[in-house]
Short mmCIF file of C-alpha atoms and ligand atoms in Angstrom, two decimals:
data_model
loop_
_atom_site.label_atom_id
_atom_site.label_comp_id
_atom_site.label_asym_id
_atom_site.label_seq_id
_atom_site.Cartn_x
_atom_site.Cartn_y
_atom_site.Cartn_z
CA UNK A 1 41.80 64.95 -67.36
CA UNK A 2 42.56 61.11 -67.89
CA UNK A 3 40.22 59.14 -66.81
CA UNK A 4 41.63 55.93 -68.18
CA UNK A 5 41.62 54.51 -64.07
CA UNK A 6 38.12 55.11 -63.78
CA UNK A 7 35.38 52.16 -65.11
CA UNK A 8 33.36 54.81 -66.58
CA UNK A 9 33.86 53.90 -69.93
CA UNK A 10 33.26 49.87 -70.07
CA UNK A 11 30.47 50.53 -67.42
CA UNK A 12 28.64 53.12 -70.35
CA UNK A 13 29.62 50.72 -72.89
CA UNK A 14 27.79 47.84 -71.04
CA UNK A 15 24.53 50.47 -70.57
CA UNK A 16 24.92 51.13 -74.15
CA UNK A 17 24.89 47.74 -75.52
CA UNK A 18 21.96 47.15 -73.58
CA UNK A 19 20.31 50.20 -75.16
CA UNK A 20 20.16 52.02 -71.53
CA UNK A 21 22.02 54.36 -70.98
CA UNK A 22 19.80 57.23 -71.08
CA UNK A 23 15.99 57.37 -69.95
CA UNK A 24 13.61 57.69 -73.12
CA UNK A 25 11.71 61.08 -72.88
CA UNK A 26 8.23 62.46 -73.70
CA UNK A 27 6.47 65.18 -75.05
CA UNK A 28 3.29 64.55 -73.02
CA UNK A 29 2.91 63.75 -69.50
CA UNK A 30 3.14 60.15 -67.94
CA UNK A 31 0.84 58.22 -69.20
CA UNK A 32 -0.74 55.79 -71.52
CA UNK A 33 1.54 56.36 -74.23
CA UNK A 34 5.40 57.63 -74.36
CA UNK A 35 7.27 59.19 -77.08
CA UNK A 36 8.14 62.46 -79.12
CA UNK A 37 5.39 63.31 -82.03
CA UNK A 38 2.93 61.21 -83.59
CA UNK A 39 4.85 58.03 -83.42
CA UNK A 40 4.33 56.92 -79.61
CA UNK A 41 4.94 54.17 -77.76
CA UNK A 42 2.28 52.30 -75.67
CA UNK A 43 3.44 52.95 -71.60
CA UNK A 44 3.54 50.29 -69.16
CA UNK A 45 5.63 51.99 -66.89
CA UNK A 46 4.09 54.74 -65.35
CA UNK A 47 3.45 54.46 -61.57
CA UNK A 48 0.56 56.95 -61.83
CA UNK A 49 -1.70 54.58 -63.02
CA UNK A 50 -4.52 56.62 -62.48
CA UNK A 51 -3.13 59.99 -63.89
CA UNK A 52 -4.86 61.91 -61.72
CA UNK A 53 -2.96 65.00 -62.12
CA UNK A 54 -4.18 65.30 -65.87
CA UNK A 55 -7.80 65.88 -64.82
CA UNK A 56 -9.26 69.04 -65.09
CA UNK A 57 -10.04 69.79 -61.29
CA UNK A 58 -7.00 68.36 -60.17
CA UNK A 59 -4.55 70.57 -62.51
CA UNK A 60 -6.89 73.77 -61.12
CA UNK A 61 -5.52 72.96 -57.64
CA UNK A 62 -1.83 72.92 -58.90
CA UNK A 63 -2.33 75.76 -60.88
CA UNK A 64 -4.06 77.50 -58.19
CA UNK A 65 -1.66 76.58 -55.45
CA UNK A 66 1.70 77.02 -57.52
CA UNK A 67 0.44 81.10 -57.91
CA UNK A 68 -0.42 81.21 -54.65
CA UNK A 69 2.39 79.16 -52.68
CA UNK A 70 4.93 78.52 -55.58
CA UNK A 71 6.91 75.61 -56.22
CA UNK A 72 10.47 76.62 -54.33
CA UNK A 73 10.53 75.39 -50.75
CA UNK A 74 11.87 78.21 -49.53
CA UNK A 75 14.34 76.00 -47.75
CA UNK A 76 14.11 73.28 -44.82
CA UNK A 77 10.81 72.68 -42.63
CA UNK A 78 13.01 73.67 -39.43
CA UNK A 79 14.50 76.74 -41.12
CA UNK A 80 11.41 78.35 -43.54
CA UNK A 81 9.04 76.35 -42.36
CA UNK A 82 5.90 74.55 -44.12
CA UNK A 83 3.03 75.93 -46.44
CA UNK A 84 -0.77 75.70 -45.34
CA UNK A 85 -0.88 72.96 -48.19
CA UNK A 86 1.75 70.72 -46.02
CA UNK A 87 0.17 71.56 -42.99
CA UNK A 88 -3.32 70.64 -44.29
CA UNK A 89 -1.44 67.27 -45.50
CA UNK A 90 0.08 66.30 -43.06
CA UNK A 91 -3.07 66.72 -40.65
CA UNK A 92 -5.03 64.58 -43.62
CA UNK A 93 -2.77 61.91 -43.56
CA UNK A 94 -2.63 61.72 -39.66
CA UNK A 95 -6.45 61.36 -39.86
CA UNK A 96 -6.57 58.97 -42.71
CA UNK A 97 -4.15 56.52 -41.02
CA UNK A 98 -5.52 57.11 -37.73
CA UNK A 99 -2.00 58.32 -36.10
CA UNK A 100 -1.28 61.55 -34.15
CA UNK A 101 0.91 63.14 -36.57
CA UNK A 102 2.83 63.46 -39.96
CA UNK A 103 6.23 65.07 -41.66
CA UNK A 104 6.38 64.85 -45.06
CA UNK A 105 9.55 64.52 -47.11
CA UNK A 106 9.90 65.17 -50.96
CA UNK A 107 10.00 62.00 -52.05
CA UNK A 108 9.19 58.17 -50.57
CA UNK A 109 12.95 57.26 -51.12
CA UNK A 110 13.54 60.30 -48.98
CA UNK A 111 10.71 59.52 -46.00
CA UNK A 112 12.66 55.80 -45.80
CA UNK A 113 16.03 57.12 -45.14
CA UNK A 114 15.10 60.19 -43.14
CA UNK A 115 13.16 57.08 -41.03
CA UNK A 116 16.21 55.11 -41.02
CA UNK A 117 18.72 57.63 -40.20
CA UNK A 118 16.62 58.82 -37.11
CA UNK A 119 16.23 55.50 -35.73
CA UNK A 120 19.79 54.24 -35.49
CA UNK A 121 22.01 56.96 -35.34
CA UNK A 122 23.16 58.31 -32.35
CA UNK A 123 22.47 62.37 -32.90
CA UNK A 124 23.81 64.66 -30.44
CA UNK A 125 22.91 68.18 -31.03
CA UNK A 126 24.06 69.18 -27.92
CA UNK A 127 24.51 68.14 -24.08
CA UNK A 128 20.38 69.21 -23.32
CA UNK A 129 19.49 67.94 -27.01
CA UNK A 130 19.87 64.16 -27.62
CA UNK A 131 18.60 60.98 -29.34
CA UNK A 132 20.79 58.37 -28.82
CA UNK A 133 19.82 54.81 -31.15
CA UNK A 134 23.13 53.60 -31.58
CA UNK A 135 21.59 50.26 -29.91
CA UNK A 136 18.37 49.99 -32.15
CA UNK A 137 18.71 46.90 -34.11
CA UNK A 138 16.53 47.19 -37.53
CA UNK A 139 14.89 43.77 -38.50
CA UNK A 140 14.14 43.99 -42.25
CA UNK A 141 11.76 41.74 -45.21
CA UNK A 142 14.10 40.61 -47.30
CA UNK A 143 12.40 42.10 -50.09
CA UNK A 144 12.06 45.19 -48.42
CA UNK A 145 12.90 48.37 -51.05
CA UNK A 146 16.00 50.08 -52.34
CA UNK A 147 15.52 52.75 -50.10
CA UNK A 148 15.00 51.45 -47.01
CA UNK A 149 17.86 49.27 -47.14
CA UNK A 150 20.65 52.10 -48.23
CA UNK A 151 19.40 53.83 -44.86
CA UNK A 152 20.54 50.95 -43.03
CA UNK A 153 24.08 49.43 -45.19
CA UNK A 154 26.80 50.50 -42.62
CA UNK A 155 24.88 48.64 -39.75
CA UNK A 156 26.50 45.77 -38.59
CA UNK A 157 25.03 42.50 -39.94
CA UNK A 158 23.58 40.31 -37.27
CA UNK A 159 24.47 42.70 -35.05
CA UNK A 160 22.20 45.62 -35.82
CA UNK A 161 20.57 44.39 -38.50
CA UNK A 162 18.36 41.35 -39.25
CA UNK A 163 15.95 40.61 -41.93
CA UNK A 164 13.21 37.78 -42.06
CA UNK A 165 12.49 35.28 -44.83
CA UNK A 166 9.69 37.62 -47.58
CA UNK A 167 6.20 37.60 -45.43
CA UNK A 168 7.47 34.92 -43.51
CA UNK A 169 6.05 35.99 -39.62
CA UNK A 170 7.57 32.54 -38.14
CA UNK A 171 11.23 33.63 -39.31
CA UNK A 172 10.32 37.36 -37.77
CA UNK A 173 8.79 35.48 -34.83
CA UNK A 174 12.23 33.70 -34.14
CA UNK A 175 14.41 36.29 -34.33
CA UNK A 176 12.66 38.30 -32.31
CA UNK A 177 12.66 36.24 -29.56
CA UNK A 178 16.36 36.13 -29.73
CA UNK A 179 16.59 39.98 -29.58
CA UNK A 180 14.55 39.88 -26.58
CA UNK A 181 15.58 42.97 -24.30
CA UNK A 182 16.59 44.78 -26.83
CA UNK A 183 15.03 47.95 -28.63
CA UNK A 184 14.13 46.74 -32.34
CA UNK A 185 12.56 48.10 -35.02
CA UNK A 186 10.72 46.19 -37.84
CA UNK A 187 10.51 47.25 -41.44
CA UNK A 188 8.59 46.27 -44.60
CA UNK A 189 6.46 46.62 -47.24
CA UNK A 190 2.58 46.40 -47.68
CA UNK A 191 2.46 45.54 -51.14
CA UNK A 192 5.97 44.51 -52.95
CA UNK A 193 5.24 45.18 -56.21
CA UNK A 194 7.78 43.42 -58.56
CA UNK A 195 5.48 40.26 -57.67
CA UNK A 196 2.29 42.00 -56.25
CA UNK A 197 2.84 39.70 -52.94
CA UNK A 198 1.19 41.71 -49.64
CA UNK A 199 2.61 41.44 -46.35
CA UNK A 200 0.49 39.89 -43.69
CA UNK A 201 0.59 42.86 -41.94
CA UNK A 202 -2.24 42.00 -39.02
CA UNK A 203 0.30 38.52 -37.94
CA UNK A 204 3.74 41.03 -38.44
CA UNK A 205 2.17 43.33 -35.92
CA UNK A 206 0.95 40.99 -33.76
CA UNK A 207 4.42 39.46 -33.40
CA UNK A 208 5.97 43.14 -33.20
CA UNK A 209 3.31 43.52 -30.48
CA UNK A 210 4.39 40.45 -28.77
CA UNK A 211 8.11 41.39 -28.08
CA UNK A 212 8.13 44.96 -27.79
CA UNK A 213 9.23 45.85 -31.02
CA UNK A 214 8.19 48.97 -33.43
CA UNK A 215 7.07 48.52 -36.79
CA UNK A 216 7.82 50.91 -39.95
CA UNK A 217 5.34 49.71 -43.25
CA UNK A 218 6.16 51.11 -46.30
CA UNK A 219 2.81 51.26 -48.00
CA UNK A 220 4.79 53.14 -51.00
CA UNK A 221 2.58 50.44 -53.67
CA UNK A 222 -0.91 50.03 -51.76
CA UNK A 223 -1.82 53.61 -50.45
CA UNK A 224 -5.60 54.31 -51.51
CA UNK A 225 -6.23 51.55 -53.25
CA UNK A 226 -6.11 48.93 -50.74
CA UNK A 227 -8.09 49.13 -46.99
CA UNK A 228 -11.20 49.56 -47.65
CA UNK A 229 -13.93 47.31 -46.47
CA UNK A 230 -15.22 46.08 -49.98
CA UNK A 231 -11.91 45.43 -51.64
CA UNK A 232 -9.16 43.10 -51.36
CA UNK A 233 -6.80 42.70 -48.30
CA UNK A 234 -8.78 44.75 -46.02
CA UNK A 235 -7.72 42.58 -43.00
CA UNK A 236 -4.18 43.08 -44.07
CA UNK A 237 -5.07 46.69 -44.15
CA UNK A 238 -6.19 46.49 -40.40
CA UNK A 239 -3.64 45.46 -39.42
CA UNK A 240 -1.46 48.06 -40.91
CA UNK A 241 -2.70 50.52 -39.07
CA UNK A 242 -1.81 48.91 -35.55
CA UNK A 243 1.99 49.45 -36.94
CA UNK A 244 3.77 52.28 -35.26
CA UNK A 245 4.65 54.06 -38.23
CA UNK A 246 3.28 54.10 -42.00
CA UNK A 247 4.91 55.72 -44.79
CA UNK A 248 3.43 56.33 -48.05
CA UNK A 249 4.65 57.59 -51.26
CA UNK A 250 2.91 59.83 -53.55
CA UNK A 251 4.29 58.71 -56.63
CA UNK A 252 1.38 56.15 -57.32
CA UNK A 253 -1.93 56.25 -56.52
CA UNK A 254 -1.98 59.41 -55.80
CA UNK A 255 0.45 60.44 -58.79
CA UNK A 256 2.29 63.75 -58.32
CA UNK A 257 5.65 63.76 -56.20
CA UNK A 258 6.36 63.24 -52.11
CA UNK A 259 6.53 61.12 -49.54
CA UNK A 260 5.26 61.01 -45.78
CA UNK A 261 5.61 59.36 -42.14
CA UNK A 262 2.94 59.53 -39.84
CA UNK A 263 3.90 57.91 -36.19
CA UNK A 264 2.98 59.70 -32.54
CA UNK A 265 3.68 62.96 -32.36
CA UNK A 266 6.60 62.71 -30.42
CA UNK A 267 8.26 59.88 -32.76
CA UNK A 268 7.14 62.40 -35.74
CA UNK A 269 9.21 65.32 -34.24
CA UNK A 270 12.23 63.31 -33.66
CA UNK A 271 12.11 62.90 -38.14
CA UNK A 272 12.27 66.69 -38.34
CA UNK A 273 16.48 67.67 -37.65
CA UNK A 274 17.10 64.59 -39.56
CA UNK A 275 19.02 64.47 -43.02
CA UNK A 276 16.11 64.18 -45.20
CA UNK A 277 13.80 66.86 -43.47
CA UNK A 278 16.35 69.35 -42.83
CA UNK A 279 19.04 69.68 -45.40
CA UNK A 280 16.93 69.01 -48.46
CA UNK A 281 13.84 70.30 -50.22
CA UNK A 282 10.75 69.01 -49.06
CA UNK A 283 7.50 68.66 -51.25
CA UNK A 284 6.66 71.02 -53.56
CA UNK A 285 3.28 73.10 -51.79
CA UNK A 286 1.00 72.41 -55.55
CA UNK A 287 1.90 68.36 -54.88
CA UNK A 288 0.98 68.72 -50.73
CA UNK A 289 -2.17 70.20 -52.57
CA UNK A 290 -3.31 67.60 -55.24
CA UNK A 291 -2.34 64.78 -52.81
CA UNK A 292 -4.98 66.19 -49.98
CA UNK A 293 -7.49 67.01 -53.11
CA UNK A 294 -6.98 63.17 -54.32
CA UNK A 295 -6.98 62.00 -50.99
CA UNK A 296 -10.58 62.81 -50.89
CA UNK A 297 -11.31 62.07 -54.42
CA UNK A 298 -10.55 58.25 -54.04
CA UNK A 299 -11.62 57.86 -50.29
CA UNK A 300 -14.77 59.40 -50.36
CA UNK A 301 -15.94 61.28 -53.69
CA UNK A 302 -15.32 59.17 -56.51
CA UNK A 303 -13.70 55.56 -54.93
CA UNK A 304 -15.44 53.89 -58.27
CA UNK A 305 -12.18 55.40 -59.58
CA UNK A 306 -10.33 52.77 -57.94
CA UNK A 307 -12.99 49.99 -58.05
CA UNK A 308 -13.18 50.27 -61.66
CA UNK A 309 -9.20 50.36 -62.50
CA UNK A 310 -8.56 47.31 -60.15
CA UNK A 311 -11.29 45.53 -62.29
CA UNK A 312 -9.59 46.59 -65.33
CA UNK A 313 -6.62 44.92 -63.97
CA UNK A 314 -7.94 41.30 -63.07
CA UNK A 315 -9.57 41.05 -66.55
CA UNK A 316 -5.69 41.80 -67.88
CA UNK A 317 -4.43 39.29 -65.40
CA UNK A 318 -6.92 37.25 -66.28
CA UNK A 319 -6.11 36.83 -70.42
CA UNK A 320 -2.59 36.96 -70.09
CA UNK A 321 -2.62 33.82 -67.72
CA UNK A 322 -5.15 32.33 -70.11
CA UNK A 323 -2.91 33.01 -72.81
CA UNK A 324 0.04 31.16 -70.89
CA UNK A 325 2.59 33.96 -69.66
CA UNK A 326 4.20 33.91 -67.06
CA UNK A 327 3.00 36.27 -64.67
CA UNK A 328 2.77 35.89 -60.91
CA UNK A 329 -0.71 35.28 -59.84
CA UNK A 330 -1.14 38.01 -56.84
CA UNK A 331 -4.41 39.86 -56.71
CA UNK A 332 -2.67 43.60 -56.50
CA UNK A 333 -2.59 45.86 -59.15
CA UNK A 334 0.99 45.44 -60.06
CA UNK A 335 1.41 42.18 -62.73
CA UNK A 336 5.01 41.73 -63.60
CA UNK A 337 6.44 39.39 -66.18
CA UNK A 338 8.81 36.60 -64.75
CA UNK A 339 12.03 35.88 -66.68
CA UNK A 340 14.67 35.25 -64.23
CA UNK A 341 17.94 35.73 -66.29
CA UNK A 342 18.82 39.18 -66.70
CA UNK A 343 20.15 39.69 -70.04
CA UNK A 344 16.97 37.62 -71.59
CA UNK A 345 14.92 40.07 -69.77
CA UNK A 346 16.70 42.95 -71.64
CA UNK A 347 16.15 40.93 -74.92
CA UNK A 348 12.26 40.62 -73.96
CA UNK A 349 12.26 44.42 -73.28
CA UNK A 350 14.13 45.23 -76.92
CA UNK A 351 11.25 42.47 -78.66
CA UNK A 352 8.72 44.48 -77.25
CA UNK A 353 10.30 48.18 -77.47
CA UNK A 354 9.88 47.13 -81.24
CA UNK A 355 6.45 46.16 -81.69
CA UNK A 356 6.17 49.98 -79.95
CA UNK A 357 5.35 48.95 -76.22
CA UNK A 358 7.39 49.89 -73.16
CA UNK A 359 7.49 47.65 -70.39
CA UNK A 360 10.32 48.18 -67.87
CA UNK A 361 12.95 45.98 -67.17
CA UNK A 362 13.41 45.59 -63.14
CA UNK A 363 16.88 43.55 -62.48
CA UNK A 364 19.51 43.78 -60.05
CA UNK A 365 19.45 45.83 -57.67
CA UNK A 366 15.76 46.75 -57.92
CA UNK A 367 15.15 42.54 -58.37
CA UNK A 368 16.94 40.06 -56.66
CA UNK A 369 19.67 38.20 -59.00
CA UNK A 370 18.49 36.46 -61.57
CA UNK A 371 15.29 37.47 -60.58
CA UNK A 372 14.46 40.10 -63.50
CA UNK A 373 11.01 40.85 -64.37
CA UNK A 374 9.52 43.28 -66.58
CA UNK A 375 6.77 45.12 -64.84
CA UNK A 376 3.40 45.75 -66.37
CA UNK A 377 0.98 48.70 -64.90
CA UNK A 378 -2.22 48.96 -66.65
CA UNK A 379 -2.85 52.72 -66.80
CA UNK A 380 -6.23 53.86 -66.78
CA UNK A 381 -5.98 56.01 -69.93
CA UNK A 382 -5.01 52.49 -71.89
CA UNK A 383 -8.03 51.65 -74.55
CA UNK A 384 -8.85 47.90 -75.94
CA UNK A 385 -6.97 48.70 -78.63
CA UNK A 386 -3.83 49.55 -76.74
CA UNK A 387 -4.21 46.46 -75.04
CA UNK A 388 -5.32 44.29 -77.75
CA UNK A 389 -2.05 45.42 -79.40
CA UNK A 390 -0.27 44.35 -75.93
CA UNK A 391 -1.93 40.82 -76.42
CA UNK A 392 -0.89 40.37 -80.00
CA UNK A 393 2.67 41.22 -78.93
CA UNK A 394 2.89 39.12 -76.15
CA UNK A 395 1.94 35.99 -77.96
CA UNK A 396 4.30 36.53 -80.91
CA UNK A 397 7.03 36.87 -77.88
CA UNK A 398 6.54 34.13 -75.87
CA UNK A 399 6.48 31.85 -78.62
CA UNK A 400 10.07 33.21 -79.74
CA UNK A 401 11.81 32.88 -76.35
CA UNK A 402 10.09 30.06 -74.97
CA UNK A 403 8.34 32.11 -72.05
CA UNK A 404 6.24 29.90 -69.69
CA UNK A 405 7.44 26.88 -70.77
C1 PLP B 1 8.03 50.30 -51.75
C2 PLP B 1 8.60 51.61 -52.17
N1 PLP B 1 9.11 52.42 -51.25
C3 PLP B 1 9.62 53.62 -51.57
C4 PLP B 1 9.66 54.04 -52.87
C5 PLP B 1 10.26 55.36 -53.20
O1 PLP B 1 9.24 56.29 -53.36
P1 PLP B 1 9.49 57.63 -54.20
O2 PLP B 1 9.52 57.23 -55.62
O3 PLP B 1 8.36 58.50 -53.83
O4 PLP B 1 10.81 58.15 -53.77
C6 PLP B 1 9.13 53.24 -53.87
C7 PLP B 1 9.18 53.72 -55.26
O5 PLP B 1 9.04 53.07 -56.21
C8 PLP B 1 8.59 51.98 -53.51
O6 PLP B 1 8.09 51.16 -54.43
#
């Protein structure tokens, strides 16, 4: 075959020479430290930060529940149907976020456009069988992720979709009023975590409230780490659960593999003959499991867990801003690097890959243009030493490419 018309090869010539074309790979599980053999690298990356699923009572229930239930979904919720892990779940996650109901999805990216594609399509299954939102105009953050905005890309542009100025509840306030009459959906993130800003999710309700409009959070980032009364951004955390819908991931916190909606029940049944409930796999049963064990773990066993790793993080804040980088200077657990230019932040990640550390690069399209950061999350398995030898690295770097000057 020729594919000399294609762009394949400049565009993996252009990944190559920035040395990333393929993911690096591991011979242990995320974590702390990434590599093959004895010489590993120290991990920023992982979004487990709390690798949960390596503890001893936590692997027991996905052992356990993969002999049990398995790992194959059998096929879609509406076809096979759910396991008694999903079911116990989704009940949990109603409860926790004080809604009616929940569908879970097999990944967060998958939740978003399932969410999306129900809520402005028009889907006609037949004459006695429809739901008709070819009107529903989505008002995004600008920030808002990846995967909520791919749901939405064929909408018309201040037509049927809007978005608002990042956390900025004036610029939702105005257009708003200007949609007045019309059915509207509003979309974004608790925590955004490539600069660790939260939304002010008790005023974006509020304003939702105000003018009749529904309201999706994403609370992918923040999900059992923030809401509770003795930690940060509890108001914000209030307010999130006024929102009609809330979608968390359970890539993070929680740190195995799914995603869920919880809404009213009716709202919740309308997600189930849509694309990313029906014809895909959903989560696997030993992941439903964990993420109801962990549920409990953080919220009411052991919450020190969290307590203790978000203190861990504001000490690392803490140094690096003594030390003059760059970092942004939110209070979440996410603490990203700020370069701006792209191809510097490549050269930053290749300094770094060298002195054996791993922070990921986050550009275009995960970034806004010349926007790049590289993203540091403080895993709980890192020691002093590990981040001693971050320290060390970090000054020899920003001294060489002039960072924070
Ligand atoms: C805000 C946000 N939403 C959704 C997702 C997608 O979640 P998942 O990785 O579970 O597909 C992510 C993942 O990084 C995210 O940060």
């Amino acid at each position: 075959m020729d594919y000399s018309n294609w762009e394949f090869a400049k565009f993996a010539q252009g990944m190559r020479e920035l040395g990333v074309d393929r993911p690096p790979f591991s011979d242990v599980m995320p974590g702390a430290l990434q590599g093959v053999g004895d010489d590993k690298l120290i991990n920023f990356a992982p979004v487990n930060f709390l690798n949960l699923q390596s503890r001893e009572d936590v692997m027991d229930v996905i052992v356990e529940t993969s002999r049990s239930l398995g790992i194959a979904s059998g096929g879609s919720r509406i076809s096979q149907g759910v396991s008694v892990a999903h079911s116990a779940l989704e009940d949990a996650m109603a409860a926790y976020h004080k809604k009616e109901a929940c569908v879970s999805f097999g990944s967060g990216a998958l939740a978003n456009l399932g969410f999306t594609q129900m809520m402005t399509a028009n889907q006609m299954f037949n004459p006695m069988l429809t739901l008709d939102h070819s009107d529903v105009v989505m008002v995004f953050d600008r920030d808002a992720h990846w995967s909520l905005w791919k749901g939405v890309e064929t909408l018309k542009y201040g037509e049927r979709l809007f978005s608002f100025k990042h956390n900025d509840v004036e610029h939702l306030e105005s257009i708003l009023r200007d949609l007045a009459g019309k059915r509207v959906c509003v979309v974004f993130e608790s925590v955004y975590s490539l600069d660790g800003t939260v939304a002010p999710m008790h005023d974006i309700v509020d304003v939702c409230e105000k003018y009749g409009a529904l309201s999706y959070v994403d609370d992918a980032n923040g999900f059992l780490i923030y809401g509770p009364s003795h930690r940060r951004f509890h108001r914000e955390y209030e307010g999130m659960l006024r929102s009609s819908f809330i979608m968390v991931s359970m890539k993070k916190a929680v740190g195995v593999e799914g995603g869920v909606v919880c809404g009213t029940s009716d709202a919740t049944i309308a997600l189930e003959p849509g694309g990313t409930a029906m014809f895909t796999a959903g989560m696997s049963a030993p992941a439903a499991a964990a993420t109801t064990y962990i549920m409990d773990l953080l919220a009411n066993r052991e919450p020190e867990i969290v307590d203790n790793y978000l203190r861990k993080v504001d000490l690392f804040r803490a140094r690096l801003q003594a030390e003059g980088m760059p970092v942004y200077d939110t209070q979440t657990c996410f603490t990203s690097i700020e370069i701006g230019d792209e191809a510097l932040a490549f050269e930053v990640y290749h300094a770094y890959l060298e002195k054996g550390l791993h922070l990921p690069v986050y550009a275009y399209p995960a970034a806004k243009r010349k926007k790049a950061v590289l993203r540091i999350i403080i895993n709980e398995g890192h020691t002093d030493a590990h981040l001693e030898k971050f320290f060390d690295a970090s000054r020899e770097i920003r001294d060489k490419f002039n960072l924070g000057v």
